[in-house]
XYZ file of C-alpha atoms in Angstrom:
171
model
C -52.231 -15.797 -9.822
C -51.344 -13.011 -12.238
C -53.297 -10.573 -10.103
C -51.243 -11.475 -7.006
C -48.020 -11.104 -8.985
C -49.079 -7.635 -10.189
C -49.949 -6.614 -6.605
C -46.574 -7.850 -5.312
C -44.682 -5.997 -8.027
C -46.664 -2.831 -7.320
C -45.877 -3.128 -3.623
C -42.164 -3.624 -4.352
C -42.103 -0.581 -6.615
C -43.858 1.513 -3.976
C -41.380 0.398 -1.303
C -38.371 1.049 -3.510
C -39.592 4.612 -4.057
C -39.391 5.106 -0.281
C -35.641 4.507 -0.170
C -33.593 7.515 0.837
C -31.564 9.113 -1.949
C -27.801 8.599 -1.683
C -26.089 11.161 0.496
C -24.073 13.743 -1.415
C -20.306 13.345 -1.016
C -18.667 15.323 1.750
C -16.571 18.170 0.406
C -13.225 19.378 1.678
C -12.119 23.003 2.087
C -11.035 22.989 -1.566
C -14.552 22.072 -2.709
C -13.494 18.625 -3.894
C -15.012 15.420 -2.531
C -13.140 13.990 0.444
C -11.441 10.670 -0.315
C -12.945 7.491 1.037
C -10.854 5.458 3.438
C -9.127 2.582 1.669
C -9.637 -0.457 3.875
C -7.360 -3.458 3.587
C -8.927 -6.782 4.549
C -7.116 -9.580 6.323
C -7.112 -11.728 3.179
C -5.769 -9.003 0.872
C -2.033 -9.356 1.578
C -1.043 -11.589 -1.350
C -3.267 -9.708 -3.808
C -1.765 -6.360 -2.812
C 1.823 -7.601 -2.793
C 1.500 -9.176 -6.245
C -0.292 -6.120 -7.629
C 2.646 -3.970 -6.502
C 5.162 -6.526 -7.788
C 3.505 -6.569 -11.210
C 3.390 -2.770 -11.302
C 7.018 -2.409 -10.220
C 8.139 -4.933 -12.821
C 6.185 -3.106 -15.532
C 7.915 0.133 -14.555
C 11.283 -1.612 -14.455
C 10.720 -3.220 -17.856
C 9.829 0.155 -19.375
C 13.104 1.510 -17.957
C 15.118 -1.429 -19.318
C 15.715 -2.944 -15.874
C 15.521 -6.629 -14.916
C 12.459 -7.788 -12.961
C 12.455 -8.237 -9.202
C 10.787 -10.984 -7.216
C 9.042 -10.928 -3.864
C 11.247 -12.096 -1.036
C 9.718 -13.372 2.210
C 12.606 -12.067 4.323
C 12.339 -8.577 2.840
C 8.549 -8.717 3.298
C 9.190 -9.444 6.989
C 11.623 -6.519 7.279
C 9.071 -4.238 5.591
C 6.261 -5.418 7.887
C 8.401 -4.867 10.979
C 9.262 -1.337 9.928
C 5.665 -0.434 9.002
C 4.550 -1.535 12.463
C 7.382 0.394 14.101
C 6.626 3.608 12.177
C 3.028 3.369 13.371
C 4.173 2.971 16.964
C 6.503 5.968 16.600
C 3.804 7.867 14.668
C 6.325 9.192 12.160
C 7.528 8.081 8.755
C 11.274 7.743 8.861
C 13.902 5.146 8.124
C 15.075 4.459 11.673
C 13.434 2.027 14.062
C 12.445 2.876 17.608
C 15.491 0.862 18.696
C 17.774 2.931 16.439
C 17.902 0.259 13.733
C 18.589 1.206 10.134
C 17.170 -0.483 7.030
C 20.452 -2.450 6.784
C 20.013 -3.689 10.361
C 16.437 -4.797 9.665
C 17.261 -6.817 6.545
C 20.128 -8.519 8.384
C 17.865 -9.353 11.355
C 15.453 -11.264 9.115
C 18.323 -13.287 7.648
C 18.505 -11.677 4.208
C 21.969 -12.445 2.836
C 21.902 -9.992 -0.078
C 22.644 -6.311 0.134
C 20.169 -3.524 0.724
C 19.477 -1.421 -2.351
C 17.063 0.950 -0.638
C 13.867 1.468 1.319
C 10.789 3.537 0.467
C 8.287 4.518 3.144
C 4.995 6.372 3.265
C 2.351 7.482 5.725
C -0.914 7.880 3.839
C -4.559 6.982 3.368
C -3.914 6.117 -0.291
C -3.908 2.751 -2.010
C -0.762 0.812 -2.758
C -0.831 1.886 -6.414
C -1.368 5.556 -5.537
C 1.571 5.262 -3.144
C 3.726 3.639 -5.833
C 2.788 6.447 -8.245
C 3.778 9.043 -5.625
C 7.127 7.293 -5.112
C 7.715 7.385 -8.864
C 7.283 11.190 -8.814
C 10.251 11.685 -6.468
C 13.792 11.080 -7.768
C 15.121 9.399 -4.587
C 12.280 6.893 -4.236
C 12.067 6.324 -7.995
C 15.784 5.467 -8.005
C 15.170 2.739 -5.414
C 12.336 1.221 -7.473
C 14.280 1.349 -10.743
C 17.729 0.479 -9.389
C 19.555 -1.774 -11.860
C 21.024 -3.651 -8.864
C 17.651 -4.679 -7.385
C 16.644 -8.331 -7.737
C 14.389 -8.808 -4.697
C 11.569 -6.771 -3.211
C 9.782 -6.745 0.110
C 6.514 -4.881 0.468
C 4.278 -4.574 3.492
C 2.148 -2.184 5.525
C 0.252 -1.596 8.705
C -3.194 -0.038 8.637
C -4.385 1.718 11.769
C -8.024 1.654 12.886
C -8.503 5.216 11.569
C -7.492 4.044 8.075
C -3.969 5.500 7.991
C -1.545 3.155 6.238
C 2.182 2.900 6.859
C 3.737 1.480 3.668
C 7.265 0.077 3.400
C 9.083 -1.213 0.318
C 12.529 -2.755 0.637
C 14.705 -3.553 -2.388
C 17.643 -5.932 -2.188
C 20.276 -7.181 -4.607
């Protein structure tokens, strides 16, 4: 019995030595490894939205601002705009029907006021996108607005991996 076990282990070791070595990372023109596509699964929505909510509230707390909460109506407005930006193939604040962020939050039945909207066209994760927004004064001001009480956050990921992110803040 021990002899058979030794033979099986030897065979497994020999087979594992035949495995191909991992491929080296592809390098870009700058000599740095190309980023891997960040894929969002169908069951990741709540995890991503709460990860962003927690991160936003940590940033707001550090700035002495009150926390915000996720709002289903603002999530719907954000999702609609992410889809529309993908269709238009451009990141901007106006819908293909000429709608503004104010129009979109009203259409979903949100009764509060619009504080602001942040958008992005990227292959980056939600936290990388949030970090990029925090680097720009206009988008940082939306995230840290003392008037904000509600947040909507959504996205659309295209088959090629490009993600259209939208964050909507309401009072």
